[in-house]
Coordinates of C-alpha atoms in Angstrom, one line a residue:
X1 CA -34.9 31.5 136.7
X2 CA -37.7 32.1 137.8
X3 CA -40.1 33.7 135.8
X4 CA -41.1 37.3 136.3
X5 CA -44.5 38.6 135.4
X6 CA -44.9 42.2 135.5
X7 CA -48.0 44.4 134.3
X8 CA -48.7 44.5 130.9
X9 CA -49.7 48.0 130.4
X10 CA -46.0 48.9 131.8
X11 CA -43.7 46.3 129.6
X12 CA -42.2 48.2 126.9
X13 CA -44.1 46.2 123.6
X14 CA -42.9 46.2 119.7
X15 CA -44.3 45.5 116.9
X16 CA -43.5 42.2 115.5
X17 CA -43.4 44.3 112.4
X18 CA -39.8 45.4 113.8
X19 CA -39.0 41.9 114.4
X20 CA -36.8 40.0 112.2
X21 CA -38.4 36.9 111.4
X22 CA -35.7 34.9 108.7
X23 CA -37.4 32.8 106.5
X24 CA -40.9 33.1 108.2
X25 CA -41.1 36.6 106.4
X26 CA -42.4 34.6 103.3
X27 CA -45.1 33.5 105.1
X28 CA -46.4 36.9 106.6
X29 CA -48.2 39.7 104.6
X30 CA -46.4 42.6 105.6
X31 CA -49.9 44.5 106.5
X32 CA -50.6 41.6 108.9
X33 CA -47.5 42.5 110.9
X34 CA -49.4 44.6 113.6
X35 CA -49.4 42.6 116.6
X36 CA -47.1 43.2 119.9
X37 CA -44.8 40.6 121.6
X38 CA -43.2 40.9 124.7
X39 CA -41.3 38.5 126.6
X40 CA -41.8 38.3 131.0
X41 CA -38.6 36.5 131.1
X42 CA -36.3 36.1 128.3
X43 CA -34.6 33.2 130.0
X44 CA -32.1 31.0 128.2
X45 CA -31.7 28.1 125.7
X46 CA -32.7 25.8 128.9
X47 CA -34.9 27.6 131.0
X48 CA -38.8 28.3 131.2
X49 CA -39.9 31.1 129.2
X50 CA -43.1 32.7 129.8
X51 CA -44.2 34.8 126.4
X52 CA -47.2 37.1 125.8
X53 CA -48.7 38.1 122.5
X54 CA -51.4 40.8 122.3
X55 CA -52.9 40.6 118.3
X56 CA -55.3 43.0 116.8
X57 CA -57.9 41.8 114.5
X58 CA -55.8 41.3 111.3
X59 CA -53.1 39.8 113.0
X60 CA -51.9 35.9 112.2
X61 CA -49.4 33.7 113.9
X62 CA -47.3 32.7 110.4
X63 CA -47.7 28.8 109.7
X64 CA -44.2 27.4 111.4
X65 CA -42.8 24.5 113.7
X66 CA -41.3 24.8 117.1
X67 CA -39.4 22.4 119.0
X68 CA -40.4 22.4 122.4
X69 CA -43.8 21.8 123.8
X70 CA -45.9 25.0 124.2
X71 CA -49.4 25.7 125.4
X72 CA -51.0 29.2 123.9
X73 CA -53.8 30.6 127.1
X74 CA -56.6 32.6 125.6
X75 CA -56.4 35.6 128.2
X76 CA -58.5 38.1 126.0
X77 CA -60.5 38.2 123.0
X78 CA -60.7 34.8 120.7
X79 CA -58.5 33.2 118.9
X80 CA -59.2 30.8 115.2
X81 CA -57.1 27.8 114.4
X82 CA -58.2 25.2 112.4
X83 CA -61.7 24.0 113.1
X84 CA -61.0 25.6 116.5
X85 CA -62.6 29.1 117.9
X86 CA -61.8 29.8 121.1
X87 CA -62.6 32.0 123.3
X88 CA -61.3 34.0 126.5
X89 CA -60.1 31.0 129.1
X90 CA -59.2 28.7 125.8
X91 CA -56.7 26.6 125.2
X92 CA -54.5 25.0 122.3
X93 CA -51.7 22.9 123.6
X94 CA -49.3 21.8 120.5
X95 CA -46.8 19.4 120.9
X96 CA -43.7 19.8 119.6
X97 CA -42.6 20.1 115.9
X98 CA -46.5 20.5 114.7
X99 CA -46.8 23.1 112.0
X100 CA -49.5 25.4 113.1
X101 CA -51.0 28.8 112.0
X102 CA -53.5 31.4 114.3
X103 CA -55.9 33.8 113.1
X104 CA -57.6 36.5 115.8
X105 CA -61.2 36.5 116.2
X106 CA -63.3 39.7 115.3
X107 CA -61.4 41.2 118.0
X108 CA -58.1 42.0 119.4
X109 CA -56.7 38.8 121.3
X110 CA -54.5 38.4 124.3
X111 CA -52.5 34.9 124.4
X112 CA -50.3 33.9 126.5
X113 CA -47.4 31.5 125.5
X114 CA -46.4 29.3 127.9
X115 CA -42.8 27.4 126.5
X116 CA -41.1 24.0 128.4
X117 CA -38.7 22.6 127.0
X118 CA -39.3 18.6 126.5
X119 CA -35.7 17.8 126.9
X120 CA -34.8 17.9 131.3
X121 CA -31.6 15.5 131.0
X122 CA -29.1 16.6 134.0
X123 CA -27.0 19.5 133.5
X124 CA -24.7 20.3 136.8
X125 CA -25.0 23.8 136.6
X126 CA -28.4 24.1 136.3
X127 CA -28.9 21.2 139.4
X128 CA -27.1 23.6 141.7
X129 CA -29.4 26.2 140.5
X130 CA -32.5 24.5 141.2
X131 CA -31.2 23.0 144.8
X132 CA -30.8 26.5 145.8
X133 CA -34.9 26.8 144.8
X134 CA -35.4 24.1 147.0
X135 CA -33.6 25.1 149.7
X136 CA -35.1 28.6 149.2
X137 CA -39.0 27.9 148.9
X138 CA -38.9 25.1 151.5
X139 CA -37.1 27.3 154.4
X140 CA -39.3 29.5 154.0
X141 CA -42.0 26.7 154.4
X142 CA -40.5 24.9 157.1
X143 CA -41.7 26.8 160.5
X144 CA -45.2 26.3 159.5
X145 CA -45.2 23.3 157.4
X146 CA -46.9 21.2 159.9
X147 CA -49.8 23.5 159.7
X148 CA -49.4 23.6 155.7
X149 CA -49.7 19.7 155.5
X150 CA -53.0 20.0 157.7
X151 CA -54.4 22.8 156.0
X152 CA -53.7 21.0 152.3
X153 CA -55.1 17.4 153.8
X154 CA -52.0 15.8 152.8
X155 CA -51.4 13.8 156.2
X156 CA -54.4 11.6 155.2
X157 CA -52.5 10.3 151.7
X158 CA -49.9 8.6 154.2
X159 CA -52.1 5.7 154.8
X160 CA -52.4 4.2 151.1
X161 CA -48.5 4.9 150.9
X162 CA -47.6 2.9 153.7
X163 CA -50.1 -0.2 152.5
X164 CA -48.5 -0.1 149.3
X165 CA -45.1 0.3 151.4
X166 CA -46.2 -3.3 153.5
X167 CA -43.7 -2.2 156.4
X168 CA -42.4 -5.3 158.4
X169 CA -40.9 -5.6 161.7
X170 CA -37.1 -6.1 160.6
X171 CA -37.9 -4.1 157.6
X172 CA -35.0 -0.3 156.8
X173 CA -37.1 2.2 155.0
X174 CA -34.7 5.2 153.1
X175 CA -37.3 7.7 152.8
X176 CA -36.1 10.0 150.0
X177 CA -37.0 13.5 150.1
X178 CA -38.5 13.2 153.8
X179 CA -39.3 16.8 154.4
X180 CA -40.3 17.4 157.8
X181 CA -40.6 13.7 158.5
X182 CA -44.4 13.1 158.2
X183 CA -44.3 9.6 156.4
X184 CA -40.5 8.4 158.3
X185 CA -42.2 9.0 161.9
X186 CA -45.8 7.1 160.4
X187 CA -43.6 4.6 159.6
X188 CA -41.1 4.0 161.8
X189 CA -42.9 1.7 165.0
X190 CA -43.3 -0.9 162.3
X191 CA -40.2 -1.4 161.3
X192 CA -36.7 -1.9 162.6
X193 CA -35.3 1.3 161.3
X194 CA -35.7 4.3 159.1
X195 CA -33.7 6.9 157.7
X196 CA -35.0 10.2 156.1
X197 CA -33.0 12.5 153.6
X198 CA -33.2 16.0 152.8
X199 CA -31.9 18.5 151.1
X200 CA -33.1 21.8 153.3
X201 CA -31.5 21.7 156.6
X202 CA -34.9 23.6 157.8
X203 CA -36.8 21.1 157.4
X204 CA -34.5 18.5 158.8
X205 CA -34.8 20.2 161.9
X206 CA -38.6 20.0 161.8
X207 CA -38.5 16.7 160.8
X208 CA -35.9 15.9 163.9
X209 CA -39.3 18.1 166.2
X210 CA -41.3 15.9 165.0
X211 CA -39.6 13.0 166.0
X212 CA -38.6 13.5 169.4
X213 CA -42.3 14.7 170.0
X214 CA -43.8 11.6 168.8
X215 CA -41.4 9.7 171.1
X216 CA -39.6 8.1 167.7
X217 CA -36.2 7.3 168.6
X218 CA -35.1 4.7 165.4
X219 CA -35.5 7.4 163.1
X220 CA -31.8 9.0 161.4
X221 CA -31.7 12.4 159.1
X222 CA -29.0 12.7 156.5
X223 CA -28.8 16.6 154.7
X224 CA -28.3 14.9 151.2
X225 CA -29.3 15.5 147.7
X226 CA -30.9 13.1 145.6
X227 CA -28.6 12.4 143.4
X228 CA -26.2 11.0 145.8
X229 CA -27.6 9.3 148.4
X230 CA -25.1 9.0 151.6
X231 CA -25.8 5.2 152.0
X232 CA -24.4 1.9 151.1
X233 CA -25.7 0.0 147.9
X234 CA -28.8 -2.7 149.1
X235 CA -28.7 -1.4 152.6
X236 CA -32.7 -0.6 152.6
X237 CA -35.6 -3.2 152.0
X238 CA -38.1 -0.5 151.5
X239 CA -36.8 3.2 149.8
X240 CA -39.8 5.4 149.1
X241 CA -40.3 8.9 147.9
X242 CA -43.3 11.2 148.3
X243 CA -44.0 14.2 146.7
X244 CA -40.3 15.4 145.8
X245 CA -39.4 14.1 142.2
X246 CA -41.2 17.4 140.4
X247 CA -38.3 19.2 142.3
X248 CA -35.5 17.0 141.7
X249 CA -32.9 18.4 139.6
X250 CA -32.5 14.9 138.2
X251 CA -35.3 12.4 138.8
X252 CA -33.4 9.6 136.5
X253 CA -30.5 10.0 138.8
X254 CA -32.8 10.0 141.7
X255 CA -34.4 6.7 140.6
X256 CA -30.9 5.2 139.8
X257 CA -29.9 6.4 143.7
X258 CA -33.1 5.1 145.2
X259 CA -32.4 1.7 142.7
X260 CA -29.0 1.2 144.2
X261 CA -29.8 2.2 147.8
X262 CA -32.5 -1.3 147.4
X263 CA -31.8 -4.9 148.5
X264 CA -32.5 -7.2 146.2
X265 CA -36.3 -8.5 146.2
X266 CA -36.8 -5.1 147.7
X267 CA -39.7 -2.2 147.0
X268 CA -39.0 1.2 145.7
X269 CA -41.8 3.3 145.3
X270 CA -42.5 6.7 144.4
X271 CA -45.5 9.3 145.1
X272 CA -46.2 12.1 143.2
X273 CA -47.7 14.3 141.1
X274 CA -48.6 13.5 137.5
X275 CA -50.5 15.3 134.7
X276 CA -52.3 14.3 131.6
X277 CA -49.3 14.3 129.5
X278 CA -51.3 16.4 126.5
X279 CA -51.4 19.1 129.4
X280 CA -47.6 18.4 131.1
X281 CA -46.1 21.8 129.9
X282 CA -48.7 23.7 131.1
X283 CA -49.8 22.1 134.4
X284 CA -45.4 22.6 134.9
X285 CA -45.7 26.1 133.9
X286 CA -48.4 27.3 136.1
X287 CA -47.0 25.1 138.8
X288 CA -43.6 27.3 138.3
X289 CA -45.4 30.4 138.6
X290 CA -46.2 29.4 142.1
X291 CA -43.8 27.4 143.2
X292 CA -39.9 28.8 141.8
X293 CA -38.8 25.2 143.0
X294 CA -40.6 23.2 141.1
X295 CA -38.7 21.5 137.6
X296 CA -41.1 18.9 136.1
X297 CA -43.8 16.8 136.9
X298 CA -43.3 13.6 135.3
X299 CA -46.1 11.7 133.6
X300 CA -47.2 8.2 134.2
X301 CA -45.8 7.1 130.8
X302 CA -42.0 9.1 131.6
X303 CA -41.7 7.5 135.0
X304 CA -42.7 3.7 134.1
X305 CA -40.1 4.3 130.9
X306 CA -37.4 5.5 133.7
X307 CA -38.4 2.3 135.7
X308 CA -38.0 -0.2 132.9
X309 CA -34.7 1.8 131.8
X310 CA -32.9 0.7 135.4
X311 CA -34.4 -2.5 135.1
X312 CA -37.2 -2.4 137.7
X313 CA -40.1 -4.8 137.9
X314 CA -43.3 -2.8 138.1
X315 CA -45.9 -4.3 140.6
X316 CA -48.4 -1.2 141.3
X317 CA -49.8 1.6 139.4
X318 CA -52.6 4.0 141.3
X319 CA -53.9 7.1 139.9
X320 CA -55.2 9.6 142.6
X321 CA -56.3 13.4 143.3
X322 CA -56.1 15.5 146.0
X323 CA -58.7 18.7 145.8
X324 CA -57.8 21.8 147.4
X325 CA -58.7 25.5 148.1
X326 CA -56.7 27.7 146.0
X327 CA -55.7 29.9 148.6
X328 CA -54.4 26.7 150.8
X329 CA -52.2 25.7 148.2
X330 CA -51.3 29.4 147.9
X331 CA -50.5 29.7 151.5
X332 CA -47.2 27.0 150.6
X333 CA -45.8 29.1 148.1
X334 CA -43.8 32.0 148.3
X335 CA -42.8 32.9 144.4
X336 CA -42.1 36.5 143.3
X337 CA -44.0 39.4 144.0
X338 CA -47.7 39.5 142.4
X339 CA -47.4 35.7 141.2
X340 CA -50.1 34.8 142.9
X341 CA -52.5 37.2 142.0
X342 CA -51.3 36.0 138.1
X343 CA -52.4 32.3 139.6
X344 CA -55.1 33.6 140.5
X345 CA -56.1 35.4 137.2
X346 CA -55.5 32.5 135.1
X347 CA -57.0 29.4 136.9
X348 CA -60.0 31.7 137.4
X349 CA -60.1 32.4 133.8
X350 CA -59.5 28.5 133.5
X351 CA -62.4 27.9 135.8
X352 CA -65.1 29.9 134.4
X353 CA -64.5 28.8 130.4
X354 CA -64.2 25.6 132.0
X355 CA -61.5 24.6 129.6
X356 CA -59.2 22.0 132.5
X357 CA -56.6 23.9 130.6
X358 CA -53.9 23.8 132.8
X359 CA -54.1 20.5 134.4
X360 CA -55.9 21.3 137.5
X361 CA -59.5 21.3 136.8
X362 CA -60.1 24.5 138.4
X363 CA -64.2 24.9 139.9
X364 CA -66.0 27.0 142.1
X365 CA -67.4 26.1 145.4
X366 CA -69.4 27.7 147.1
X367 CA -67.6 31.1 145.8
X368 CA -64.3 29.5 146.4
X369 CA -61.6 27.9 143.9
X370 CA -60.3 24.9 144.1
X371 CA -58.2 22.9 142.7
X372 CA -57.2 19.3 142.0
X373 CA -54.0 17.7 141.9
X374 CA -53.9 14.7 139.7
X375 CA -51.2 12.2 141.7
X376 CA -49.8 8.7 140.7
X377 CA -48.1 6.4 142.4
X378 CA -46.0 3.5 141.4
X379 CA -44.1 0.6 143.3
X380 CA -41.4 -1.9 142.0
X381 CA -39.6 -4.3 142.9
X382 CA -35.8 -5.2 142.4
X383 CA -34.8 -8.0 140.8
X384 CA -33.2 -11.1 143.3

């Protein structure tokens, strides 16, 4: 479900005093219930939500705990929380089940509350919706994907990844989430064969054109979901995925399928976005605003845990970062109308405050806003 962000002044707001609060009533002085609250997207119990609170100087948020990771971003005014005082551009990350209480500063405060469920377990119905979002986004990107990749400077990232793959002339390589085929076509001349798998037909059309232009003939393309790879067990020496897992409906099942496809003693390599764990919820929220096909960027610890559960032997972990002009990132994005301006505003405030609350280290360079994407690459060997 996409988050729709509307003009706050055009929304129907309700006084907090008019909203049932159950047991929270015992914590709140009725005279303080002068804030206003509105859901931009009510969502479901399993969807991302963006909730905005407008609070006047006398309002506090009652002490309570919550079951989901949350981050409050101060859009206007100031906010007091325990020993911290945050002005516009600041943020507070609250892990699940932490009891907290806010009180506003001397002026009216406007907050954005990004809420993301910590449970990323597989749900078939949600998977179908997620796959549809991926196809929609990447079908729109496909015609100009090569130019977009070049604008983002992503092509050089293939070289370190290929170095970790250590391809040999007899190797069989499986590229899961191959996109328009940059990695598959680059590595193909060095191995026996490559199979590229992707969920989006338009991307595979681009991959075929790319391979033909490069004169590469030992690459085969398959349209398939990463949770059900159309390959035999233990049929590939190297199984790789680059910048795909954060779109996957079920990363655990995807990695399990990669493990199934890999030969005993073979190599599995994943390279993907990987935010600071303390900023994971905020990172996911801002990325989902920009890219409706974003699902969840696994932290390094989360991905390592998945590998351990599958009995994989970790061989290498590398962290890196890719800095890009924000506008080149937004050129690859096709969210709901008006969403990109909202992303620009949030990252601009974060840059001005210097807090890196959203996990992208936004900064101005010669008048242009840049963002930095944290990346990680992890390699495993299978038993054998």
